[in-house]
Structures are given as structure tokens and as C-alpha cells.
Amino acid sequence: MTTRTFYIESFGCQMNAHDSEKVIGTLISKGYTQVDTPEKAELVLYNTCSIRDKAEQKVFHRLQQFKRDAGKGKVFGVLGCVAQQEGEKIFDRAPHVSLVAGSASYSKLPQMLVQLESGNRRVTGLSLDTDETFDTPFTRRDNPHRAYMTIIEGCDKSCAYCVVPFTRGPERSRTSASVIAEASQLAANGYTEIQLLGQNVNSYRDPSPVGWDFATLLARVAEVPGIRRVRFTTSHPRDFVKGIVDAIDANSVLCDHVHLPVQSGSTRLLRLMDRLYTRDEYLRRIEWLKNARRDISITTDIIVGFPGETEQDFGETVSLLDQVEYDSIFGFKYSRRPNTAALAMGDQIPEEEKTRRLMIVQEKQRAIQIRRNSETIGSVQEVLVEGRNQALGQWIGRTSQNRTLNFVRSVADSEALIGTYLPVRVTRAGPNSLVGESMV
Ligand code: SAH
Ligand code: SF4
Ligand code: F3S
């Protein structure tokens, strides 16, 4: 059996999307060819997410669809967070799967495939002890202008609702030399935007004797010649220091955007969640951001319906939205996850009540975004041109503040505009995007 064509589908966060780029590059370097449907592929891979129950169910639905193809020369593999979490139990739930590997094992994928080809029916890579995935020379990036780069893997926090410490293991930082080398290589290959990734980038600590902290690394990456934009995600409020705001203020290559997940506006609930900060401590960080010289946009994640969330706790989340006036939020209904501390907590909130609370949050935030976005009307913003919407006759751009700014241009253009930077005047604003006219 030789499996030479592969299909991969990714679920979950940007770290997973980037992991898939590493897997794709590794497989191509070994002579595999990527195809665009599972039907055409001899090897079908799902890079999975386990953050909420719905995300976990997706992979089992997908596998179910192809149950009949088992034994017909198709090999199925489950990668990522569900793989790490469920391990060999996946073979019981979906017996036609023959490969299960967590994110720390991707550099060993070619060896695992050889084992399958030489007759092993089932192969696993589930160790979190070693991680050789930082320096991946074969990474096949999806976007020719904007590149993801992992700087820290895993998470040492233990938020009561979260599976990530179990699915990604303990924190491991990459050496600063390796980060700078990859950033320089990316610039040499024509990339102008870099997005630094980690579950908690703020706790980055250079393992080499240089010992840079995150703010220093950020400042240094922004100095790499050819790089015009640097973003980073995700920041944990507890480890978010003023030095990060100072770095943004000092170099406009660092984008005017910070994603600072709060989860809840109630200190009582934050304690139950084990988030390691109070509402006031969180608001102090927001103040640093608002007092910066640059106009930094702030976004967040909110969980509604965590066990024990009273009407009063929820009210404090709603009042926090008014107080901070986020530029955008991701709102989630609490989902019970395996292994987590909150699983055993009493006082679970009924599903309908979670839905009601999420709708309140989203309606409130929609009004805030309409107001925030309309404040940009008349301003001129630099966009990175990301694509074209033929139907609307518009170009799609992204501002430093991470807003989508669709715009028109009077000159006839070619696709070569994609990947360039242009000044655009904002003329209209909706809740989720802006519209404008190119200035040149
Ligand atoms: N490391 C990031 C979060 C990564 S997970 C941080 O600490 O902020 C992305 C988001 O998913 C979280 O911020 C949280 O809002 C949400 N999330 C995580 N576990 C969840 C769960 N069990 N139920 C609902 N939402 C969850
Ligand atoms: Fe999960 Fe908390 Fe770690 Fe974020 S900081 S990945 S929410 S445990
Ligand atoms: Fe999901 Fe794993 Fe990312 S659980 S959100 S893919 S770290």
C-alpha cells in the first residue's frame, strides 16, 4: 500500500491552521501530493479542535461519512487536539482510523506513514515530552503575504473550563534566534506581515541565555527589514505587561490591535474560572491600552453560562462591554469539557439560558461596534490588500487595527494589487466592516 495523495482539513484556532501548514510541507517534502477533496485522496487527515463539544463532534461526523471507504485503500488519520485528548479511544469510536497523532508529533509523521505502509494497522504519536515542530523547514504557507509563526507551544495555566493544557501540554518557548531567523527568511521570501502565535504569547521566555521576554521579542521581530506588520495572539491578561504597550507605541510595524480575552466581567466568576486576575486588574491593562499614543483596537473572548454564573455575574459581563467598548468580541456558550475542573462543578446553567445570555451579549456588542466603527468615517487608513470581491467591484483590505476595509479604486487594476499596501479613506461603516475609497 502506498499512500501518495493526501487531503487535509483543519478545525480550530490559528495554531491549528499553522500546524496544518507544517504537516502539508512535511508531506510534500516526502513526495506526497495534496488534493482538494477527500474522495481523491489516499490519505485523509483531519486536524482537529476540542475547545468546545461541537468542535470535537465535527471530526466524528466527517469520519462517519467515509466509513464505507475503510479497507478500500484509503487511510484515515486524526491529528490535533482531539487526537491528543482521546488517544487510542479514537480507534474504538471510528475503527477505520489508522493514524492518531498530537501536535508535538508532526515531525514524525513521515516515519509513522512508513510504519503504516509496512503493514502496521494502527500507529499513534501522542507523546508531549519532546517537540521538534518549531523549526520546520518545509512549512507550506497558505497565504503569500501574511505568515503565521509559532513562538510558544502549550499552556501552563489551568482555566477551569479549558482543554488546551491537556491537548497541547506544558509551555515550551522557541529560542529567539530561531524566531528571528524564520522572520528574516520570511521577509526574504516576500512576506510583509507576521503573526506570532501561542496560546499565551505573553509568557514567552527565550530559553537561550539571551533570555528575552515577549515585549523584547516583539520589538526585535518588528525591526526585521522588510516586515511591515507584526501581530500576535493570544494574550493572557495576567501576563500582559505595560512593556508590550510601550513596544507598540515605539514602532508602528507592531499593529494597533491587542486581543485580550477577559471571559467574564465578574471577579467572583473569574476566581471560579481560575483566571488569575480580577475585573479591576483587567481594567488596569485596558487603561494602559487606552492611554497609549497609538489608537490600539481591543478585542476579547467572552464565555457565558459558566457553572454558577448568576444574573448578577452576567450583568457584570454586560457592564464590562459598555465600559471597555471592544472593537470586536468572540462570545461562546460554556461547553463542558473532559478532564477540566469545571466538569464536576454543580450549578450548570441550562442551555436555553446560555443562549439567552449570548444573544444579549451579541446585541449589546453589535451596537457598540456600529458606534466604534462609525468613528473611523473620514479617516485615512493603510490597508494590506487581501483580495477582490468581483461581484461588488470592491477590493478587500485589512487595517492595522484588524478591521476589514472594502474599497473601490478609480484606476483599472490587476490582481497584482493583492499583497500591496494602500491608503484608503473610510466612507461608510457597518457593524463588522468598513467601506472606503483608495487615495491613490
Ligand atoms: N489561550 C487563550 C484561549 C484559547 S481558547 C486564552 O487564554 O485567552 C479560545 C477561547 O475559547 C477562549 O478564550 C474561551 O473564550 C473559549 N473557550 C475555551 N474553552 C471553552 C469552553 N469549555 N466553553 C466555551 N468556550 C471556551
Ligand atoms: Fe485555556 Fe486558560 Fe490556557 Fe487560555 S490560558 S489556553 S483559556 S487554560
Ligand atoms: Fe482548538 Fe486545540 Fe486550538 S482545542 S482552539 S485547536 S489549541
Short mmCIF file of C-alpha atoms and ligand atoms in Angstrom, two decimals:
data_model
loop_
_atom_site.label_atom_id
_atom_site.label_comp_id
_atom_site.label_asym_id
_atom_site.label_seq_id
_atom_site.Cartn_x
_atom_site.Cartn_y
_atom_site.Cartn_z
CA MET A 1 0.00 0.00 0.00
CA THR A 2 1.43 3.36 -0.91
CA THR A 3 -0.45 6.47 0.08
CA ARG A 4 0.82 9.23 -2.13
CA THR A 5 -2.05 11.67 -2.35
CA PHE A 6 -3.39 13.37 0.74
CA TYR A 7 -6.24 15.63 1.76
CA ILE A 8 -6.23 17.65 4.98
CA GLU A 9 -8.98 19.63 6.67
CA SER A 10 -8.31 21.82 9.72
CA PHE A 11 -10.58 22.92 12.50
CA GLY A 12 -9.94 25.29 15.40
CA CYS A 13 -7.56 28.14 16.06
CA GLN A 14 -4.75 29.74 14.06
CA MET A 15 -2.22 27.48 15.76
CA ASN A 16 -4.00 24.51 14.26
CA ALA A 17 -4.18 26.19 10.85
CA HIS A 18 -0.44 26.79 11.05
CA ASP A 19 0.23 23.23 12.21
CA SER A 20 -1.53 22.04 9.07
CA GLU A 21 0.82 24.20 7.00
CA LYS A 22 3.70 22.36 8.68
CA VAL A 23 2.11 18.96 8.02
CA ILE A 24 1.43 19.84 4.37
CA GLY A 25 5.04 20.99 3.85
CA THR A 26 6.44 17.91 5.54
CA LEU A 27 4.34 15.53 3.44
CA ILE A 28 5.13 17.35 0.18
CA SER A 29 8.84 17.17 1.00
CA LYS A 30 8.43 13.38 1.20
CA GLY A 31 6.86 13.15 -2.25
CA TYR A 32 3.17 13.32 -1.34
CA THR A 33 0.74 15.37 -3.43
CA GLN A 34 -2.06 17.41 -1.85
CA VAL A 35 -5.53 17.04 -3.38
CA ASP A 36 -8.61 19.16 -2.73
CA THR A 37 -11.25 16.56 -1.84
CA PRO A 38 -11.19 13.53 0.46
CA GLU A 39 -12.59 11.42 -2.39
CA LYS A 40 -9.45 11.92 -4.48
CA ALA A 41 -7.05 11.20 -1.61
CA GLU A 42 -5.37 8.01 -0.49
CA LEU A 43 -4.55 9.61 2.86
CA VAL A 44 -7.27 11.68 4.57
CA LEU A 45 -6.19 13.79 7.55
CA TYR A 46 -8.32 15.82 9.95
CA ASN A 47 -6.52 18.33 12.15
CA THR A 48 -8.98 18.60 14.99
CA CYS A 49 -10.10 21.04 17.68
CA SER A 50 -11.54 20.15 21.06
CA ILE A 51 -12.18 23.55 22.59
CA ARG A 52 -15.97 23.06 22.70
CA ASP A 53 -18.05 19.92 22.33
CA LYS A 54 -19.37 20.97 18.90
CA ALA A 55 -15.83 21.29 17.56
CA GLU A 56 -14.99 17.80 18.79
CA GLN A 57 -18.11 16.29 17.22
CA LYS A 58 -17.18 17.64 13.77
CA VAL A 59 -14.37 15.18 13.20
CA PHE A 60 -16.54 12.20 14.13
CA HIS A 61 -19.22 13.39 11.68
CA ARG A 62 -16.64 13.66 8.94
CA LEU A 63 -15.24 10.20 9.70
CA GLN A 64 -18.74 8.74 9.74
CA GLN A 65 -19.30 9.94 6.17
CA PHE A 66 -16.38 7.85 4.93
CA LYS A 67 -16.99 4.73 6.97
CA ARG A 68 -17.70 2.70 3.85
CA ASP A 69 -14.35 3.63 2.30
CA ALA A 70 -12.44 1.81 5.02
CA GLY A 71 -10.39 -1.06 3.68
CA LYS A 72 -10.55 0.27 0.11
CA GLY A 73 -7.04 1.62 0.18
CA LYS A 74 -7.93 4.86 1.94
CA VAL A 75 -6.03 5.68 5.11
CA PHE A 76 -7.64 7.94 7.73
CA GLY A 77 -5.65 9.96 10.26
CA VAL A 78 -6.77 12.15 13.15
CA LEU A 79 -4.35 14.91 14.18
CA GLY A 80 -4.51 17.78 16.65
CA CYS A 81 -6.31 18.39 19.89
CA VAL A 82 -8.98 15.64 19.72
CA ALA A 83 -6.22 13.17 18.83
CA GLN A 84 -4.18 14.18 21.85
CA GLN A 85 -7.21 14.19 24.13
CA GLU A 86 -8.84 10.93 23.07
CA GLY A 87 -5.71 8.97 22.03
CA GLU A 88 -6.37 5.33 21.21
CA LYS A 89 -10.03 5.69 22.14
CA ILE A 90 -10.46 7.17 18.65
CA PHE A 91 -9.85 3.70 17.20
CA ASP A 92 -12.87 2.45 19.16
CA ARG A 93 -15.12 5.32 18.11
CA ALA A 94 -14.02 5.21 14.46
CA PRO A 95 -12.45 1.81 13.70
CA HIS A 96 -11.44 2.82 10.16
CA VAL A 97 -8.91 5.33 11.54
CA SER A 98 -5.34 4.05 11.48
CA LEU A 99 -3.29 7.08 12.50
CA VAL A 100 -3.71 9.24 15.62
CA ALA A 101 -1.15 11.98 16.31
CA GLY A 102 -1.00 15.05 18.56
CA SER A 103 0.64 18.34 17.61
CA ALA A 104 4.03 17.55 19.18
CA SER A 105 4.48 14.54 16.87
CA TYR A 106 4.10 16.08 13.42
CA SER A 107 7.78 15.94 12.53
CA LYS A 108 7.49 12.15 12.96
CA LEU A 109 4.55 11.84 10.55
CA PRO A 110 6.61 10.50 7.62
CA GLN A 111 8.01 7.73 9.87
CA MET A 112 4.50 6.91 11.08
CA LEU A 113 3.27 6.65 7.49
CA VAL A 114 6.14 4.30 6.66
CA GLN A 115 5.04 2.12 9.58
CA LEU A 116 1.52 2.02 8.17
CA GLU A 117 2.82 1.16 4.72
CA SER A 118 4.88 -1.67 6.10
CA GLY A 119 1.81 -3.36 7.49
CA ASN A 120 1.10 -1.83 10.92
CA ARG A 121 -2.64 -1.39 11.18
CA ARG A 122 -2.57 1.36 13.78
CA VAL A 123 0.02 3.97 14.60
CA THR A 124 -0.02 6.65 17.29
CA GLY A 125 2.11 9.69 18.16
CA LEU A 126 0.87 11.03 21.47
CA SER A 127 3.96 11.98 23.45
CA LEU A 128 4.14 15.57 24.67
CA ASP A 129 7.69 15.20 26.05
CA THR A 130 9.58 16.35 23.00
CA ASP A 131 8.61 18.91 20.45
CA GLU A 132 10.57 19.33 17.27
CA THR A 133 7.91 21.29 15.47
CA PHE A 134 9.32 24.82 15.93
CA ASP A 135 11.95 24.61 13.22
CA THR A 136 10.03 23.24 10.30
CA PRO A 137 11.93 23.98 7.10
CA PHE A 138 9.16 22.57 4.93
CA THR A 139 6.20 24.68 6.15
CA ARG A 140 3.91 25.29 3.17
CA ARG A 141 2.17 28.59 3.91
CA ASP A 142 -1.29 29.22 2.62
CA ASN A 143 -1.03 32.98 2.14
CA PRO A 144 1.85 34.56 0.16
CA HIS A 145 1.90 37.83 2.14
CA ARG A 146 0.94 37.06 5.73
CA ALA A 147 2.72 34.32 7.65
CA TYR A 148 1.94 32.59 10.92
CA MET A 149 4.86 31.77 13.20
CA THR A 150 4.66 29.78 16.43
CA ILE A 151 6.77 31.27 19.25
CA ILE A 152 5.42 29.28 22.20
CA GLU A 153 3.57 25.97 22.42
CA GLY A 154 1.30 24.65 25.17
CA CYS A 155 -0.16 26.36 28.21
CA ASP A 156 0.78 26.33 31.91
CA LYS A 157 -2.45 27.95 33.11
CA SER A 158 -5.33 25.83 34.32
CA CYS A 159 -8.51 27.73 33.50
CA ALA A 160 -11.31 25.58 34.90
CA TYR A 161 -13.17 25.26 31.57
CA CYS A 162 -10.27 24.66 29.19
CA VAL A 163 -8.86 21.56 27.48
CA VAL A 164 -5.80 23.21 25.98
CA PRO A 165 -3.34 22.33 28.79
CA PHE A 166 -4.31 18.68 28.18
CA THR A 167 -4.27 18.80 24.39
CA ARG A 168 -1.17 20.94 23.90
CA GLY A 169 0.83 20.12 27.01
CA PRO A 170 3.08 22.38 29.09
CA GLU A 171 4.55 25.64 27.79
CA ARG A 172 7.64 25.42 25.61
CA SER A 173 9.14 28.63 24.19
CA ARG A 174 11.14 28.72 20.99
CA THR A 175 14.63 30.29 21.02
CA SER A 176 14.72 33.94 19.96
CA ALA A 177 17.46 33.12 17.43
CA SER A 178 15.14 30.65 15.73
CA VAL A 179 12.24 33.17 15.73
CA ILE A 180 14.39 35.95 14.24
CA ALA A 181 15.90 33.58 11.67
CA GLU A 182 12.47 32.50 10.45
CA ALA A 183 11.20 36.09 10.39
CA SER A 184 14.21 37.12 8.26
CA GLN A 185 13.68 34.15 5.97
CA LEU A 186 10.01 35.11 5.57
CA ALA A 187 10.96 38.69 4.70
CA ALA A 188 13.45 37.37 2.13
CA ASN A 189 10.64 35.30 0.61
CA GLY A 190 8.43 38.37 0.20
CA TYR A 191 6.21 38.11 3.28
CA THR A 192 5.44 41.50 4.83
CA GLU A 193 3.12 40.53 7.70
CA ILE A 194 3.94 38.12 10.51
CA GLN A 195 1.51 36.85 13.09
CA LEU A 196 3.21 35.45 16.18
CA LEU A 197 1.23 32.58 17.67
CA GLY A 198 0.91 30.93 21.04
CA GLN A 199 -1.86 30.02 23.49
CA ASN A 200 -0.30 32.57 25.79
CA VAL A 201 2.32 34.62 23.95
CA ASN A 202 2.84 36.88 26.97
CA SER A 203 4.55 34.13 28.95
CA TYR A 204 7.14 33.72 26.19
CA ARG A 205 10.61 33.43 27.66
CA ASP A 206 13.61 32.86 25.44
CA PRO A 207 15.14 29.54 26.56
CA SER A 208 18.59 30.58 25.28
CA PRO A 209 20.98 32.63 27.51
CA VAL A 210 19.78 35.85 25.80
CA GLY A 211 16.58 35.41 27.84
CA TRP A 212 14.31 37.87 26.01
CA ASP A 213 10.79 38.34 27.32
CA PHE A 214 7.81 38.72 24.98
CA ALA A 215 7.94 42.53 24.71
CA THR A 216 11.61 42.38 23.70
CA LEU A 217 10.98 39.65 21.14
CA LEU A 218 8.10 41.67 19.71
CA ALA A 219 10.26 44.77 19.34
CA ARG A 220 13.03 42.76 17.65
CA VAL A 221 10.75 40.97 15.19
CA ALA A 222 9.35 44.38 14.22
CA GLU A 223 12.89 45.50 13.33
CA VAL A 224 13.44 42.74 10.76
CA PRO A 225 13.96 44.58 7.44
CA GLY A 226 11.08 44.02 5.00
CA ILE A 227 8.48 43.19 7.66
CA ARG A 228 5.77 45.86 7.65
CA ARG A 229 3.24 44.40 10.07
CA VAL A 230 3.53 42.22 13.15
CA ARG A 231 0.52 40.84 15.01
CA PHE A 232 0.36 38.46 17.94
CA THR A 233 -2.23 36.25 19.56
CA THR A 234 -3.28 35.25 22.22
CA SER A 235 -2.50 37.41 25.23
CA HIS A 236 -3.40 36.26 28.73
CA PRO A 237 -4.32 39.31 30.88
CA ARG A 238 -2.37 38.09 33.91
CA ASP A 239 0.91 38.09 31.93
CA PHE A 240 0.16 41.18 29.84
CA VAL A 241 2.75 43.78 30.89
CA LYS A 242 2.97 47.51 30.19
CA GLY A 243 6.16 46.88 28.17
CA ILE A 244 4.01 45.41 25.38
CA VAL A 245 2.06 48.67 25.06
CA ASP A 246 5.33 50.62 25.13
CA ALA A 247 6.70 48.43 22.33
CA ILE A 248 3.59 49.11 20.21
CA ASP A 249 3.92 52.82 20.89
CA ALA A 250 7.57 52.76 19.83
CA ASN A 251 7.27 51.02 16.46
CA SER A 252 4.33 51.31 14.06
CA VAL A 253 5.25 47.96 12.49
CA LEU A 254 3.55 46.46 15.54
CA CYS A 255 -0.14 46.55 14.64
CA ASP A 256 -2.64 48.69 16.55
CA HIS A 257 -4.51 45.70 17.88
CA VAL A 258 -4.49 43.61 21.05
CA HIS A 259 -6.72 40.58 21.64
CA LEU A 260 -7.11 40.32 25.41
CA PRO A 261 -9.62 37.59 26.36
CA VAL A 262 -11.50 38.52 29.54
CA GLN A 263 -14.02 35.61 29.66
CA SER A 264 -16.16 37.29 32.36
CA GLY A 265 -16.68 40.71 33.91
CA SER A 266 -17.35 39.27 37.37
CA THR A 267 -14.40 38.89 39.74
CA ARG A 268 -16.29 36.16 41.57
CA LEU A 269 -16.61 34.16 38.37
CA LEU A 270 -13.05 34.89 37.25
CA ARG A 271 -11.96 33.29 40.51
CA LEU A 272 -14.13 30.22 39.87
CA MET A 273 -12.64 30.05 36.38
CA ASP A 274 -9.12 30.26 37.85
CA ARG A 275 -8.25 33.13 35.51
CA LEU A 276 -5.73 34.65 37.96
CA TYR A 277 -6.93 38.27 37.67
CA THR A 278 -9.80 40.40 38.96
CA ARG A 279 -12.06 42.70 36.96
CA ASP A 280 -10.06 45.69 38.27
CA GLU A 281 -6.72 44.17 37.34
CA TYR A 282 -8.05 43.50 33.86
CA LEU A 283 -9.34 47.07 33.57
CA ARG A 284 -5.90 48.40 34.52
CA ARG A 285 -4.50 46.69 31.41
CA ILE A 286 -7.29 48.20 29.33
CA GLU A 287 -6.31 51.60 30.70
CA TRP A 288 -2.69 51.13 29.55
CA LEU A 289 -4.01 50.34 26.08
CA LYS A 290 -6.41 53.28 26.01
CA ASN A 291 -3.73 55.68 27.26
CA ALA A 292 -1.27 54.63 24.56
CA ARG A 293 -0.18 57.20 21.97
CA ARG A 294 -1.42 54.88 19.23
CA ASP A 295 -5.12 54.15 18.73
CA ILE A 296 -5.00 50.47 19.67
CA SER A 297 -8.09 48.40 18.94
CA ILE A 298 -9.06 45.93 21.66
CA THR A 299 -10.88 42.64 21.14
CA THR A 300 -11.82 39.87 23.55
CA ASP A 301 -13.36 36.45 24.18
CA ILE A 302 -16.39 36.04 26.46
CA ILE A 303 -17.84 32.86 27.94
CA VAL A 304 -21.48 32.96 29.10
CA GLY A 305 -23.12 30.36 31.30
CA PHE A 306 -20.06 29.11 33.19
CA PRO A 307 -21.29 26.95 36.13
CA GLY A 308 -22.65 29.15 38.90
CA GLU A 309 -22.94 32.30 36.76
CA THR A 310 -25.73 34.29 38.41
CA GLU A 311 -27.81 37.02 36.82
CA GLN A 312 -25.62 39.47 38.73
CA ASP A 313 -22.34 37.94 37.45
CA PHE A 314 -23.72 38.04 33.94
CA GLY A 315 -24.75 41.67 34.43
CA GLU A 316 -21.13 42.47 35.26
CA THR A 317 -20.01 40.98 31.93
CA VAL A 318 -22.56 43.14 30.13
CA SER A 319 -21.45 46.25 32.01
CA LEU A 320 -17.82 45.46 31.15
CA LEU A 321 -18.73 45.54 27.46
CA ASP A 322 -20.06 49.08 27.95
CA GLN A 323 -17.06 50.12 29.96
CA VAL A 324 -14.36 48.81 27.59
CA GLU A 325 -16.19 49.29 24.28
CA TYR A 326 -14.39 46.49 22.47
CA ASP A 327 -13.83 46.74 18.74
CA SER A 328 -14.94 43.14 18.37
CA ILE A 329 -15.63 40.10 20.56
CA PHE A 330 -15.96 36.34 20.26
CA GLY A 331 -18.79 35.16 22.51
CA PHE A 332 -19.18 31.50 23.49
CA LYS A 333 -21.64 29.42 25.46
CA TYR A 334 -19.79 27.47 28.12
CA SER A 335 -19.23 23.88 26.99
CA ARG A 336 -18.38 21.06 29.40
CA ARG A 337 -15.03 19.54 28.50
CA PRO A 338 -13.30 16.31 29.56
CA ASN A 339 -10.56 16.45 32.21
CA THR A 340 -11.34 20.06 33.19
CA ALA A 341 -12.01 21.25 36.75
CA ALA A 342 -15.38 22.80 35.83
CA LEU A 343 -16.73 19.45 34.64
CA ALA A 344 -17.51 18.45 38.22
CA MET A 345 -18.89 21.83 39.29
CA GLY A 346 -22.50 21.98 40.36
CA ASP A 347 -24.96 24.60 39.24
CA GLN A 348 -24.66 24.08 35.49
CA ILE A 349 -26.63 26.68 33.53
CA PRO A 350 -29.42 25.34 31.25
CA GLU A 351 -28.75 25.52 27.52
CA GLU A 352 -31.66 27.93 26.81
CA GLU A 353 -30.37 30.31 29.44
CA LYS A 354 -26.87 30.25 27.92
CA THR A 355 -28.42 31.02 24.54
CA ARG A 356 -30.38 33.93 26.01
CA ARG A 357 -27.27 35.38 27.65
CA LEU A 358 -25.19 35.00 24.50
CA MET A 359 -27.83 36.85 22.49
CA ILE A 360 -27.84 39.72 24.97
CA VAL A 361 -24.05 39.95 24.76
CA GLN A 362 -24.10 39.89 20.97
CA GLU A 363 -26.82 42.50 20.63
CA LYS A 364 -25.07 44.87 23.01
CA GLN A 365 -21.77 44.36 21.22
CA ARG A 366 -23.35 44.94 17.81
CA ALA A 367 -24.49 48.40 18.89
CA ILE A 368 -21.02 49.15 20.30
CA GLN A 369 -19.35 48.08 17.07
CA ILE A 370 -21.64 50.21 14.92
CA ARG A 371 -20.68 53.19 17.09
CA ARG A 372 -16.95 52.35 17.21
CA ASN A 373 -16.70 51.66 13.50
CA SER A 374 -18.57 54.82 12.54
CA GLU A 375 -15.95 56.83 14.45
CA THR A 376 -13.48 55.86 11.69
CA ILE A 377 -15.54 57.53 8.92
CA GLY A 378 -13.43 60.21 7.23
CA SER A 379 -10.11 58.82 8.45
CA VAL A 380 -7.42 57.52 6.11
CA GLN A 381 -6.16 54.06 6.97
CA GLU A 382 -3.41 51.98 5.46
CA VAL A 383 -4.68 48.59 4.31
CA LEU A 384 -2.96 45.42 3.23
CA VAL A 385 -4.89 44.37 0.12
CA GLU A 386 -6.07 40.80 0.73
CA GLY A 387 -8.35 40.06 -2.20
CA ARG A 388 -11.05 41.19 -4.53
CA ASN A 389 -14.82 40.93 -4.41
CA GLN A 390 -15.67 40.78 -8.12
CA ALA A 391 -19.44 40.84 -7.55
CA LEU A 392 -19.30 44.09 -5.58
CA GLY A 393 -16.47 45.59 -7.65
CA GLN A 394 -14.53 46.08 -4.42
CA TRP A 395 -11.09 45.26 -3.11
CA ILE A 396 -10.78 43.70 0.33
CA GLY A 397 -8.27 45.29 2.69
CA ARG A 398 -7.24 44.90 6.31
CA THR A 399 -6.27 47.79 8.55
CA SER A 400 -3.57 47.75 11.21
CA GLN A 401 -6.41 47.65 13.76
CA ASN A 402 -7.52 44.38 12.14
CA ARG A 403 -10.70 45.77 10.60
CA THR A 404 -11.88 44.69 7.17
CA LEU A 405 -11.98 47.76 4.92
CA ASN A 406 -13.51 47.10 1.49
CA PHE A 407 -12.73 49.77 -1.04
CA VAL A 408 -13.08 50.95 -4.61
CA ARG A 409 -10.41 52.40 -6.86
CA SER A 410 -10.91 54.61 -9.89
CA VAL A 411 -7.92 53.20 -11.78
CA ALA A 412 -8.19 49.90 -13.65
CA ASP A 413 -6.25 47.32 -11.68
CA SER A 414 -4.81 43.88 -11.96
CA GLU A 415 -4.64 41.15 -9.34
CA ALA A 416 -1.10 42.38 -8.65
CA LEU A 417 -2.65 44.83 -6.20
CA ILE A 418 -3.14 41.95 -3.77
CA GLY A 419 -0.38 41.98 -1.16
CA THR A 420 0.36 45.69 -1.54
CA TYR A 421 -0.34 48.47 0.98
CA LEU A 422 -2.60 51.41 0.12
CA PRO A 423 -4.04 54.43 1.90
CA VAL A 424 -7.85 54.25 1.93
CA ARG A 425 -10.36 56.85 3.10
CA VAL A 426 -13.25 55.37 5.12
CA THR A 427 -16.65 56.49 3.77
CA ARG A 428 -19.12 54.12 5.45
CA ALA A 429 -19.21 51.78 8.43
CA GLY A 430 -21.23 48.71 9.35
CA PRO A 431 -21.07 46.55 12.49
CA ASN A 432 -18.47 44.18 11.04
CA SER A 433 -16.61 46.05 8.33
CA LEU A 434 -15.84 49.43 6.75
CA VAL A 435 -16.17 50.72 3.20
CA GLY A 436 -13.87 53.27 1.59
CA GLU A 437 -12.12 54.76 -1.42
CA SER A 438 -8.49 54.30 -2.34
CA MET A 439 -6.48 57.55 -2.08
CA VAL A 440 -4.04 56.61 -4.85
N1 SAH B 1 -5.28 30.89 25.29
C1 SAH B 1 -6.38 31.70 25.05
C2 SAH B 1 -7.65 30.97 24.72
C3 SAH B 1 -7.68 29.91 23.72
S1 SAH B 1 -9.21 29.15 23.53
C4 SAH B 1 -6.67 32.50 26.30
O1 SAH B 1 -6.32 32.11 27.38
O2 SAH B 1 -7.32 33.50 26.18
C5 SAH B 1 -10.17 30.44 22.78
C6 SAH B 1 -11.39 30.81 23.53
O3 SAH B 1 -12.30 29.74 23.57
C7 SAH B 1 -11.18 31.17 24.97
O4 SAH B 1 -10.70 32.46 25.15
C8 SAH B 1 -12.54 30.97 25.57
O5 SAH B 1 -13.31 32.14 25.48
C9 SAH B 1 -13.15 29.91 24.67
N2 SAH B 1 -13.29 28.64 25.39
C10 SAH B 1 -12.31 27.86 25.87
N3 SAH B 1 -12.83 26.77 26.50
C11 SAH B 1 -14.18 26.89 26.42
C12 SAH B 1 -15.27 26.10 26.88
N4 SAH B 1 -15.09 24.99 27.58
N5 SAH B 1 -16.53 26.53 26.60
C13 SAH B 1 -16.74 27.66 25.91
N6 SAH B 1 -15.74 28.45 25.46
C14 SAH B 1 -14.48 28.07 25.70
FE1 SF4 B 2 -7.00 27.64 28.07
FE2 SF4 B 2 -6.64 29.33 30.04
FE3 SF4 B 2 -4.54 28.26 28.80
FE4 SF4 B 2 -6.04 30.04 27.54
S1 SF4 B 2 -4.80 30.40 29.38
S2 SF4 B 2 -5.30 28.11 26.72
S3 SF4 B 2 -8.06 29.58 28.30
S4 SF4 B 2 -6.02 27.17 30.06
FE1 F3S B 3 -8.94 24.05 19.39
FE2 F3S B 3 -6.67 22.98 20.05
FE3 F3S B 3 -6.73 25.41 19.08
S1 F3S B 3 -8.54 22.78 21.15
S2 F3S B 3 -8.70 26.17 19.76
S3 F3S B 3 -7.30 23.60 18.02
S4 F3S B 3 -5.38 24.63 20.65
#
